[in-house]
Amino acid sequence: MLELRHLRTLLALQETGSVSLAAERVFLTQSALSHQLKQLEAYYQQPLFERKSQPLRFTLAGERLLTLAHELLGRVAAAERDVARIREGDAGELRVAVECHTCFDWLMPAMDSYRQHWPAVELDIVSGFHADPVSLLLTQRADLAIVSEMEPQAGVVHHPLFAYEMVGIVARDHPLAEKKIWQAADFAGETLIQYPVPDDMLDLWRKVLLPAGVNPPRRSSELTVAIIQLVASRRGVAALPYWAVRPYLEKGYVVARTIGDGGLRSELYAAVRSEDAALAFMQDFLATVRERSFATLPGLTVLAG
Amino acid sequence: MLELRHLRTLLALQETGSVSLAAERVFLTQSALSHQLKQLEAYYQQPLFERKSQPLRFTLAGERLLTLAHELLGRVAAAERDVARIREGDAGELRVAVECHTCFDWLMPAMDSYRQHWPAVELDIVSGFHADPVSLLLTQRADLAIVSEMEPQAGVVHHPLFAYEMVGIVARDHPLAEKKIWQAADFAGETLIQYPVPDDMLDLWRKVLLPAGVNPPRRSSELTVAIIQLVASRRGVAALPYWAVRPYLEKGYVVARTIGDGGLRSELYAAVRSEDAALAFMQDFLATVRERSFATLPGLTVLAG
DNA sequence: CGATTTGAATTAATTATTTTCATGAACAGG
DNA sequence: CCTGTTCATGAAAATAATTAATTCAAATCG
């Protein structure tokens, strides 16, 4: 018998295009999903998608159930929001502290969607870049902080948001474009183009350059396009999230390369005060950020709690 | 995490007004449902209904989930119909043979609903009363027969539809109105008003009068209202389904009494040829009949396969 | 073209969840 | 005050979901 679980699976399958990735998305193993799908196809006595093609293609029946999934899951979310509001009311204050430049790319669509669902919540961004955004939480100057590490701290809980790959970008005719994988040493002779933030907020610095003792000259810009522009005109190299540079890759302005074996993985967490962690309007903000981000940004991976 | 199962439960809870009846409706024990509901309330951290009142009342949160249930389950049914149609096509022939007069009361609304979902299925009623409606199946003169007993027959499968209580009805000032429970002997001195059908098609005859050797004088009429009219004017007594007479009971034209200890229970089955049993348009007809009947008629009980 | 990697299916085993059984408490109606 | 009914509960049983380990089948790559 059909359950919402199956529809959530189909949706993940559509978004990721593969069984294994979909499994990761719904926090199950590939095997579990394979079983679940087999069972579903047995129930409807017909295949729901073609496994051969990459990305996988849905059959007519699969498409129909996918449509159903879209219809239902949105309504479920809406109903659960309403139920939560019945319990806790619909008002609240949610000041978000952000420490990364690119975060605005996914934060804006998420906040936009969230505002529609929680019109009575005062939603603000605490602007400016802070050495320690978590301290803003404890001093009541923010209610949620976006951070890239899960540093344990009394009175604060961290909720995983998602993970993604940081890629090195360089002009197409730059010598480094020849190398598939860049190591720390490759940055030694280059100018590093970056956002104007302290070094320890850069994943590239913390995880690659600092351990290797490499300290290349820098040049900075506030805007992603400006960084791309500098890289394209061979003024240096940069490390940016894959999802932030993909549009420029497709236009061929620059090329992207893997940093370190297995790539440079960045993670994002939302830190909130412990006493706020269970609030419905807070929980739903996290759910909205995850949902919108996975739907919008390419190449995200889930981050376990 | 919310699943469709929970929504189906809530719907049954609304339709029946009690946990135990709802449990029966979804083919579970009362205990199972109690656990399920407890789990659901723990998940939403709030009560979903008040147990004290009869019929039970939903809380605001419960109402909201009930609304969700109505929204979703209809869509699920529609999607599953579409999926079945993708597999088997949307056309077919469905000639329904009916042996009971009152059956038309529930058959009409069900057929009406069904026709909208399966416009390409040729739906007909094989009229006239037949000694053995199952033989119509085997001779290809009907595709589905409504019968009141599950007589095993090669090449034919029986699907349970529902069960209900047959009640004795009598004028308010008739002596039998004094008796809460009627036994076979009570019919001895009375005229029995019935539909013009052979005796062995009457549950009252087969299950009560014949075993006791009681054979009261008869009078017959095609129409339920006419039977009620005769009973009300003290021309005799009758036995009819509770759901068929309830409107007249409420108006006070006649009164209803239990027949035999524990009441006289009637059952209805749909008989179809084995080779047709798995057809989607056939299965959905059965589902529609059950769904519409339970939603429309009071006092039905489920009938196990 | 063979070796290697990757993604999905399979079987058996495990784990988690759901359901039942047996029972008790609360309550309504006689 | 009993009696029947309805719902709740804890433990046991049954069932379903999930994983681990492995195989199979394509795709990718030297």
XYZ file of C-alpha atoms (C1' of nucleotides) in Angstrom:
670
model
C 0.000 0.000 0.000
C 1.253 3.431 -0.949
C 2.746 5.549 1.817
C 4.195 9.044 1.884
C 7.617 7.472 2.335
C 7.389 6.146 -1.205
C 6.518 9.539 -2.582
C 9.411 11.142 -0.736
C 11.655 8.550 -2.341
C 10.356 9.249 -5.829
C 10.929 12.942 -5.321
C 14.497 12.374 -4.174
C 14.961 10.097 -7.164
C 13.866 12.848 -9.486
C 16.005 15.488 -7.830
C 19.161 13.401 -7.734
C 18.739 11.290 -10.859
C 20.127 8.138 -9.294
C 19.117 5.542 -6.740
C 22.258 5.842 -4.616
C 22.106 9.624 -4.402
C 18.405 9.528 -3.673
C 19.102 7.049 -0.892
C 21.596 9.439 0.665
C 19.041 12.215 0.389
C 16.432 10.342 2.378
C 19.010 8.982 4.819
C 18.786 5.357 3.736
C 21.156 2.943 2.024
C 21.072 2.277 -1.688
C 19.932 -1.243 -0.931
C 16.986 -0.072 1.140
C 15.822 2.145 -1.667
C 16.273 -0.553 -4.245
C 13.995 -2.751 -2.151
C 11.483 -0.018 -1.631
C 11.273 0.707 -5.345
C 11.019 -2.943 -6.229
C 8.130 -3.282 -3.815
C 6.437 -0.227 -5.274
C 6.756 -1.571 -8.801
C 5.403 -4.919 -7.676
C 2.445 -3.161 -6.084
C 1.606 -1.289 -9.267
C 2.656 -4.250 -11.422
C 4.676 -2.077 -13.751
C 8.069 -0.354 -13.903
C 8.175 3.216 -12.666
C 11.486 4.237 -14.219
C 14.251 3.080 -16.535
C 17.439 2.322 -14.676
C 19.717 2.212 -17.699
C 19.772 5.869 -18.579
C 21.725 8.449 -16.652
C 19.988 10.515 -15.342
C 17.232 7.969 -14.954
C 13.980 8.406 -16.826
C 10.540 7.867 -15.372
C 7.889 5.842 -17.134
C 4.392 7.224 -17.610
C 3.284 5.545 -14.403
C 6.339 6.901 -12.614
C 5.605 10.397 -13.870
C 2.059 10.146 -12.616
C 3.177 9.167 -9.136
C 5.764 11.918 -9.223
C 3.016 14.399 -9.954
C 1.146 12.980 -7.010
C 4.228 13.391 -4.844
C 4.483 17.057 -5.744
C 0.797 17.574 -5.061
C 0.845 15.854 -1.705
C 4.126 16.692 -0.062
C 3.585 20.426 -0.294
C 0.200 20.043 1.346
C 1.625 17.865 4.061
C 4.250 20.487 4.844
C 1.592 23.200 4.933
C -0.621 21.170 7.247
C 2.236 20.376 9.587
C 3.134 24.049 9.744
C -0.443 24.828 10.670
C -0.454 22.154 13.338
C 2.769 23.532 14.781
C 1.271 27.024 14.762
C -1.803 25.797 16.596
C 0.512 24.583 19.327
C 2.958 27.466 19.557
C 1.396 30.420 17.828
C 2.664 31.988 14.662
C 4.844 34.830 15.912
C 8.526 34.947 16.680
C 11.790 36.715 16.060
C 14.446 35.262 13.821
C 17.620 37.278 13.313
C 20.039 35.403 11.105
C 23.788 35.980 11.376
C 25.742 35.034 8.269
C 29.479 34.714 8.003
C 29.920 33.683 4.396
C 29.471 35.780 1.285
C 28.090 33.077 -0.935
C 25.510 32.144 1.678
C 23.286 34.908 0.420
C 22.830 32.972 -2.806
C 20.761 30.302 -1.107
C 19.602 32.310 1.859
C 17.562 34.737 -0.208
C 15.286 32.239 -1.957
C 14.856 30.329 1.292
C 13.972 33.443 3.251
C 11.567 34.495 0.571
C 9.742 31.191 0.745
C 9.842 31.213 4.532
C 8.372 34.691 4.834
C 5.289 33.548 2.969
C 4.732 30.680 5.338
C 5.467 32.592 8.529
C 4.376 36.169 7.878
C 4.216 36.903 11.590
C 7.840 35.983 12.260
C 10.188 38.957 12.273
C 12.889 37.797 9.934
C 16.130 39.794 9.733
C 19.681 39.372 8.626
C 22.319 40.565 11.071
C 24.672 42.100 8.559
C 28.378 42.665 8.749
C 30.979 39.973 9.202
C 31.737 38.843 12.685
C 34.755 37.003 13.981
C 32.525 34.768 16.051
C 28.890 34.655 14.959
C 28.015 32.213 17.725
C 28.734 34.890 20.323
C 25.965 36.928 18.701
C 23.595 34.149 19.675
C 24.619 34.107 23.317
C 24.451 37.876 23.592
C 20.944 37.855 22.135
C 21.938 39.883 19.090
C 21.023 37.064 16.720
C 18.812 33.975 16.952
C 20.435 31.794 14.329
C 23.954 31.735 12.939
C 25.165 30.118 9.751
C 28.549 28.549 10.451
C 30.866 26.156 8.670
C 31.985 24.111 11.631
C 30.212 22.297 14.399
C 32.201 23.643 17.333
C 30.610 22.390 20.544
C 29.517 25.236 22.775
C 27.394 25.203 25.912
C 23.893 26.532 25.353
C 24.153 26.223 21.577
C 23.025 23.417 19.284
C 24.147 22.919 15.716
C 21.800 21.685 13.004
C 23.434 20.391 9.824
C 22.228 22.119 6.674
C 24.124 20.630 3.746
C 27.584 20.031 2.312
C 29.075 20.928 -1.044
C 32.358 20.897 -2.897
C 34.688 23.879 -3.171
C 36.384 23.924 -6.560
C 39.442 25.773 -7.759
C 38.777 28.072 -10.691
C 41.234 29.430 -13.169
C 41.319 30.920 -16.687
C 41.058 28.372 -19.475
C 44.506 29.159 -20.847
C 46.212 29.261 -17.453
C 48.836 26.528 -16.857
C 46.954 25.182 -13.815
C 43.996 24.361 -16.070
C 46.061 21.371 -17.236
C 46.034 19.786 -13.799
C 42.942 17.767 -12.882
C 43.669 17.902 -9.187
C 45.338 20.781 -7.412
C 47.434 20.292 -4.307
C 48.392 22.925 -1.751
C 51.749 23.470 -3.454
C 50.031 24.463 -6.688
C 48.769 27.617 -5.001
C 52.298 28.719 -4.044
C 53.055 30.658 -7.183
C 49.547 32.076 -7.681
C 47.604 35.098 -6.521
C 44.570 33.979 -4.556
C 41.415 35.965 -5.274
C 39.034 35.861 -2.326
C 36.304 37.641 -0.412
C 37.595 40.215 2.089
C 37.323 38.049 5.196
C 39.778 36.785 7.834
C 41.811 33.772 6.706
C 40.327 31.349 9.202
C 36.918 31.768 7.641
C 38.201 30.331 4.373
C 37.922 26.570 4.038
C 40.807 26.573 1.561
C 43.039 28.235 4.133
C 41.999 26.178 7.129
C 42.006 22.789 5.431
C 44.628 23.065 2.690
C 47.000 26.027 2.734
C 47.609 26.469 6.468
C 48.410 22.761 7.084
C 50.848 22.824 4.143
C 52.406 26.142 5.177
C 51.582 27.767 1.858
C 50.705 31.463 1.950
C 50.102 32.926 -1.497
C 49.590 36.649 -2.127
C 45.961 37.786 -2.026
C 43.613 40.066 -3.755
C 40.020 40.502 -2.646
C 36.598 41.479 -3.876
C 33.144 41.563 -2.344
C 31.379 40.216 -5.391
C 31.466 36.761 -6.910
C 31.223 38.114 -10.467
C 34.167 40.386 -9.801
C 36.219 37.443 -8.549
C 35.292 35.471 -11.643
C 36.237 38.431 -13.792
C 39.676 38.696 -12.167
C 40.271 34.965 -12.554
C 39.149 35.007 -16.178
C 41.637 37.781 -16.930
C 44.439 35.714 -15.398
C 44.979 37.879 -12.320
C 44.909 34.792 -10.121
C 43.021 31.725 -8.994
C 40.125 31.313 -6.593
C 38.279 28.641 -4.632
C 34.499 28.891 -4.647
C 31.528 26.588 -4.106
C 30.730 24.539 -7.202
C 27.115 25.685 -7.178
C 28.240 29.331 -7.126
C 30.463 29.040 -10.197
C 28.508 26.604 -12.341
C 26.790 29.311 -14.399
C 30.202 30.778 -15.285
C 31.615 27.351 -16.111
C 28.804 26.730 -18.532
C 29.540 30.002 -20.275
C 33.198 28.986 -20.463
C 34.565 32.067 -18.665
C 36.670 29.907 -16.372
C 37.322 26.223 -15.678
C 36.915 24.361 -12.388
C 39.331 21.864 -10.882
C 39.300 19.544 -7.879
C 41.241 20.728 -4.848
C 43.103 17.898 -3.088
C 42.394 14.188 -3.504
C 38.696 13.575 -3.130
C 37.967 17.281 -3.348
C 37.576 20.017 -0.782
C 34.303 19.515 1.019
C 32.615 22.406 2.832
C 29.828 22.059 5.309
C 27.236 24.443 6.647
C 25.442 24.328 9.955
C 22.836 26.464 11.624
C 23.658 27.264 15.227
C 20.810 28.224 17.555
C 20.447 28.678 21.284
C 19.408 25.402 22.930
C 16.216 26.868 24.295
C 15.108 27.900 20.802
C 15.963 24.637 19.111
C 12.515 23.082 19.424
C 10.517 26.136 18.312
C 8.337 25.372 15.349
C 9.152 28.530 13.439
C 12.838 27.762 13.945
C 12.560 24.129 12.867
C 10.634 25.138 9.799
C 13.264 27.691 8.865
C 15.843 24.916 8.818
C 13.553 22.654 6.831
C 12.896 25.451 4.349
C 16.590 26.214 3.910
C 17.389 22.566 3.253
C 14.455 22.036 0.955
C 14.988 25.166 -1.116
C 18.752 24.711 -1.281
C 18.587 21.125 -2.484
C 15.982 22.101 -5.033
C 17.954 25.121 -6.248
C 21.674 24.425 -5.987
C 23.450 21.728 -8.000
C 25.800 19.227 -6.406
C 24.727 19.506 -2.779
C 25.100 16.522 -0.520
C 23.358 15.777 2.724
C 25.052 16.284 6.037
C 24.306 13.861 8.829
C 23.391 15.079 12.284
C 6.821 10.869 10.666
C 3.408 11.239 9.106
C 2.268 8.518 6.711
C -0.879 8.006 4.673
C -1.835 5.231 7.074
C -2.339 7.842 9.774
C -4.561 9.913 7.549
C -6.631 6.885 6.633
C -7.064 6.254 10.337
C -8.180 9.807 11.036
C -10.711 9.586 8.247
C -12.124 6.340 9.604
C -12.218 7.953 13.012
C -14.304 10.793 11.667
C -16.671 8.544 9.756
C -17.291 6.143 12.603
C -16.998 8.466 15.572
C -15.165 5.960 17.739
C -11.775 4.332 17.982
C -13.062 0.767 18.025
C -15.304 1.224 14.992
C -12.558 3.032 13.124
C -10.223 0.150 13.894
C -12.679 -2.286 12.364
C -12.957 -0.055 9.321
C -9.224 -0.100 8.653
C -8.930 -3.791 9.513
C -6.927 -3.350 12.690
C -7.602 -3.951 16.354
C -8.743 -1.191 18.660
C -5.461 -1.489 20.500
C -3.410 -0.988 17.367
C -5.300 2.181 16.609
C -4.966 3.441 20.114
C -1.204 3.031 19.852
C -1.099 4.627 16.447
C -3.036 7.653 17.625
C -0.926 7.986 20.712
C 2.172 7.974 18.538
C 0.655 10.584 16.252
C -0.187 12.847 19.152
C 3.315 12.432 20.540
C 4.735 13.380 17.154
C 2.703 16.581 17.006
C 3.026 17.099 20.754
C -0.647 17.841 21.154
C -3.981 16.019 21.396
C -5.812 15.502 18.118
C -9.247 14.650 19.538
C -11.246 14.409 22.729
C -11.962 10.832 23.658
C -14.641 11.531 26.239
C -17.390 12.774 23.985
C -19.527 10.480 21.849
C -19.164 10.938 18.916
C -15.606 12.011 19.498
C -14.615 15.606 18.803
C -11.470 16.655 16.997
C -9.234 19.402 18.295
C -8.108 22.228 16.022
C -4.957 20.304 15.180
C -6.993 17.174 14.550
C -9.335 19.071 12.261
C -6.382 20.393 10.314
C -4.994 16.916 9.743
C -8.439 15.697 8.831
C -8.628 18.384 6.178
C -5.267 17.189 4.945
C -6.556 13.630 4.847
C -9.474 14.645 2.662
C -7.173 16.596 0.370
C -4.669 13.801 -0.027
C -6.593 10.561 -0.111
C -8.780 11.626 -3.008
C -5.700 12.543 -4.985
C -4.020 9.266 -4.133
C -7.045 7.355 -5.378
C -7.096 9.379 -8.585
C -3.400 8.805 -9.190
C -3.701 5.087 -8.575
C -6.595 4.906 -11.009
C -4.440 6.636 -13.590
C -1.558 4.277 -12.950
C -3.871 1.301 -13.355
C -5.204 2.775 -16.576
C -1.680 3.209 -17.903
C -1.186 -0.502 -17.389
C -4.499 -1.852 -18.627
C -6.165 0.845 -20.623
C -9.351 2.620 -19.635
C -12.015 0.643 -21.478
C -14.077 -2.331 -20.417
C -17.537 -3.733 -20.029
C -19.234 -4.028 -16.678
C -22.766 -5.461 -16.562
C -23.993 -5.649 -13.003
C -26.603 -8.219 -11.992
C -28.546 -7.326 -8.872
C -30.774 -9.627 -6.908
C -31.944 -7.361 -4.111
C -34.376 -4.485 -4.303
C -32.720 -2.268 -1.723
C -29.374 -2.651 -3.455
C -30.328 0.119 -5.818
C -30.174 2.545 -2.918
C -26.421 2.276 -2.647
C -25.703 1.120 -6.169
C -26.913 4.315 -7.788
C -24.606 6.758 -6.000
C -21.691 4.362 -6.415
C -22.313 3.925 -10.132
C -22.640 7.638 -10.539
C -19.274 8.235 -8.942
C -17.718 5.355 -10.861
C -18.922 6.570 -14.220
C -17.043 9.818 -13.719
C -13.808 8.013 -13.025
C -14.145 5.423 -15.787
C -16.069 7.115 -18.585
C -14.838 4.555 -21.116
C -16.225 1.561 -19.218
C -19.628 0.433 -20.451
C -21.590 0.233 -17.250
C -24.992 -1.443 -17.251
C -27.434 -3.022 -14.877
C -28.810 -6.402 -15.875
C -32.360 -5.864 -14.709
C -34.977 -8.352 -13.683
C -34.635 -10.784 -10.808
C -32.891 -14.017 -11.439
C -33.021 -17.215 -9.465
C -29.260 -17.591 -9.766
C -27.387 -14.410 -10.661
C -24.055 -16.234 -10.627
C -25.125 -18.264 -13.640
C -25.429 -14.973 -15.521
C -21.715 -14.526 -14.943
C -20.776 -17.911 -16.336
C -22.994 -17.493 -19.372
C -21.417 -14.117 -20.109
C -24.658 -12.236 -19.617
C -23.280 -10.253 -16.703
C -19.780 -9.405 -15.450
C -20.519 -8.794 -11.796
C -23.288 -10.074 -9.550
C -24.369 -8.703 -6.206
C -25.161 -11.655 -3.953
C -25.837 -12.184 -0.278
C -23.933 -15.384 0.221
C -20.445 -16.543 -0.589
C -21.307 -19.830 -2.236
C -18.121 -21.376 -3.608
C -18.325 -21.916 -7.344
C -15.634 -22.853 -9.833
C -14.526 -19.972 -12.016
C -16.129 -17.378 -9.756
C -14.565 -15.334 -6.960
C -16.473 -13.459 -4.288
C -15.380 -10.087 -2.967
C -16.954 -8.965 0.307
C -18.668 -5.573 0.105
C -20.146 -4.852 3.505
C -22.548 -6.120 6.164
C -25.517 -4.487 7.829
C -28.364 -5.245 10.176
C -31.875 -6.187 9.070
C -34.423 -4.783 11.499
C -38.065 -5.644 12.036
C -40.391 -2.734 11.517
C -43.896 -2.309 12.800
C -46.442 0.431 13.505
C -45.837 2.341 16.719
C -49.090 1.207 18.303
C -48.749 -2.423 17.232
C -48.368 -4.964 20.095
C -44.984 -6.167 18.738
C -43.584 -2.656 19.250
C -43.453 -3.530 22.943
C -40.911 -6.296 22.372
C -37.279 -5.206 22.097
C -36.202 -8.419 20.413
C -38.347 -10.452 18.071
C -37.998 -14.196 17.738
C -39.207 -16.365 14.864
C -42.376 -17.224 16.777
C -43.361 -13.564 16.956
C -43.886 -13.567 13.207
C -46.379 -16.441 13.389
C -49.483 -14.364 13.867
C -48.437 -11.517 11.571
C -48.640 -10.706 7.879
C -45.182 -10.308 6.428
C -44.807 -7.447 3.955
C -41.974 -8.082 1.537
C -40.586 -7.476 -1.911
C -42.014 -9.838 -4.574
C -39.067 -12.255 -4.635
C -38.644 -15.982 -3.975
C -38.447 -16.885 -0.302
C -34.855 -18.101 -0.395
C -33.681 -14.644 -1.352
C -34.980 -13.238 1.928
C -32.493 -13.316 4.789
C -35.387 -13.347 7.258
C -36.732 -16.504 5.672
C -33.453 -18.323 5.230
C -31.992 -17.507 8.621
C -35.000 -17.160 10.922
C -38.384 -18.346 9.695
C -37.421 -21.472 7.744
C -35.249 -22.958 10.533
C -38.096 -22.356 13.022
C -40.759 -23.697 10.685
C -42.754 -20.484 10.797
C -44.565 -19.510 7.622
C -46.663 -16.367 8.031
C -49.019 -15.031 5.342
C -47.414 -12.585 2.883
C -48.169 -9.451 1.069
C -45.731 -7.870 -1.325
C -44.765 -4.587 -2.878
C -42.010 -3.437 -5.202
C -41.364 -0.177 -3.405
C -39.823 0.420 -0.016
C -42.094 3.393 0.697
C -45.112 1.270 -0.082
C -43.960 -1.399 2.326
C -43.421 1.240 4.997
C -46.893 2.612 4.276
C -48.493 -0.805 4.694
C -46.606 -1.412 7.928
C -47.498 2.015 9.280
C -51.179 1.310 8.637
C -50.933 -1.937 10.604
C -51.346 -4.291 7.662
C -48.327 -6.300 8.795
C -44.677 -6.293 9.716
C -41.547 -6.228 7.576
C -37.823 -6.822 7.778
C -35.630 -4.300 6.007
C -32.049 -3.053 6.198
C -31.550 -0.523 8.958
C -30.040 1.983 6.539
C -33.097 1.704 4.284
C -35.609 2.484 6.991
C -33.736 5.029 9.086
C -35.335 8.058 7.404
C -38.804 6.682 8.216
C -37.811 5.880 11.774
C -36.708 9.452 12.288
C -40.040 10.713 11.052
C -41.782 8.316 13.464
C -43.840 6.501 10.803
C -42.740 3.121 12.129
C -40.472 1.683 14.810
C -37.579 -0.751 14.368
C -36.802 -3.778 16.499
C -33.971 -6.291 16.687
C -34.645 -9.656 15.072
C -33.208 -12.563 17.040
C -30.555 -12.311 19.761
C -27.670 -10.239 18.462
C -29.733 -9.085 15.514
C -30.139 -10.355 11.965
C -26.984 -9.626 10.039
C -27.032 -9.474 6.250
C -23.989 -9.543 4.059
C -23.324 -8.510 0.501
C -20.695 -9.837 -1.847
C -19.729 -9.078 -5.406
C -19.203 -12.194 -7.493
C -17.057 -11.935 -10.613
C -15.514 -14.397 -13.015
C -12.036 -15.403 -11.838
C -10.378 -14.142 -14.972
C -11.878 -10.678 -14.456
C -11.018 -10.421 -10.783
C -7.712 -8.607 -11.243
C -8.908 -6.060 -13.807
C -8.307 -2.516 -12.654
C -11.712 -1.201 -13.690
C -13.299 -4.092 -11.812
C -11.235 -3.614 -8.661
C -11.995 0.073 -8.666
C -15.695 -0.600 -8.980
C -15.556 -2.629 -5.795
C -13.509 0.044 -4.059
C -15.974 2.694 -5.164
C -18.977 0.718 -3.952
C -17.401 0.193 -0.552
C -16.204 3.746 -0.209
C -19.463 5.365 -1.291
C -21.597 2.981 0.721
C -19.708 3.495 3.956
C -19.813 7.224 3.412
C -23.535 7.240 2.612
C -25.301 4.520 4.579
C -25.525 4.499 8.367
C -24.693 1.454 10.427
C -22.635 -0.516 7.929
C -19.951 -2.838 9.172
C -16.975 -4.214 7.334
C -16.931 -7.718 6.005
C -13.695 -9.676 6.086
C -12.437 -11.501 3.033
C 40.412 -4.531 -25.326
C 40.872 -6.076 -20.573
C 41.050 -3.947 -15.923
C 38.841 -1.015 -12.845
C 35.332 1.698 -11.148
C 30.548 2.773 -10.418
C 25.672 2.002 -9.800
C 22.006 -1.106 -8.991
C 20.014 -5.747 -7.677
C 19.922 -9.734 -4.655
C 19.961 -12.723 -0.563
C 20.172 -13.342 4.129
C 20.314 -11.286 8.472
C 19.202 -7.685 11.465
C 16.622 -4.123 13.355
C 12.652 -1.372 13.929
C 7.973 -0.804 13.837
C 3.469 -2.233 13.956
C 0.041 -5.110 15.631
C -1.980 -8.170 18.779
C -2.966 -10.288 23.241
C -4.251 -9.870 27.732
C -5.637 -6.904 30.945
C -7.193 -2.833 33.529
C -9.370 1.687 34.188
C -13.119 4.868 33.296
C -17.605 5.575 32.332
C -22.698 5.184 30.959
C -27.044 2.964 31.512
C -29.972 -0.099 33.768
C -23.964 -1.460 42.309
C -23.490 -4.195 38.633
C -22.756 -4.799 33.535
C -21.425 -3.829 29.224
C -18.739 -0.757 26.489
C -14.871 2.002 25.200
C -10.303 3.249 25.385
C -5.401 2.768 27.305
C -1.361 0.150 28.447
C 2.717 -3.094 28.635
C 4.653 -7.165 26.924
C 4.873 -10.428 23.279
C 4.443 -11.641 18.626
C 4.304 -10.717 13.956
C 5.446 -8.131 10.221
C 7.861 -4.842 7.637
C 11.765 -2.103 6.759
C 16.551 -1.666 6.568
C 21.311 -3.040 6.326
C 25.477 -5.832 5.219
C 27.663 -8.410 2.066
C 27.894 -9.766 -2.273
C 26.969 -10.239 -7.176
C 25.869 -8.434 -11.590
C 26.071 -5.176 -15.319
C 27.508 -1.084 -17.404
C 30.513 2.486 -18.065
C 35.221 4.425 -17.947
C 39.951 4.413 -18.608
C 44.481 3.407 -19.560
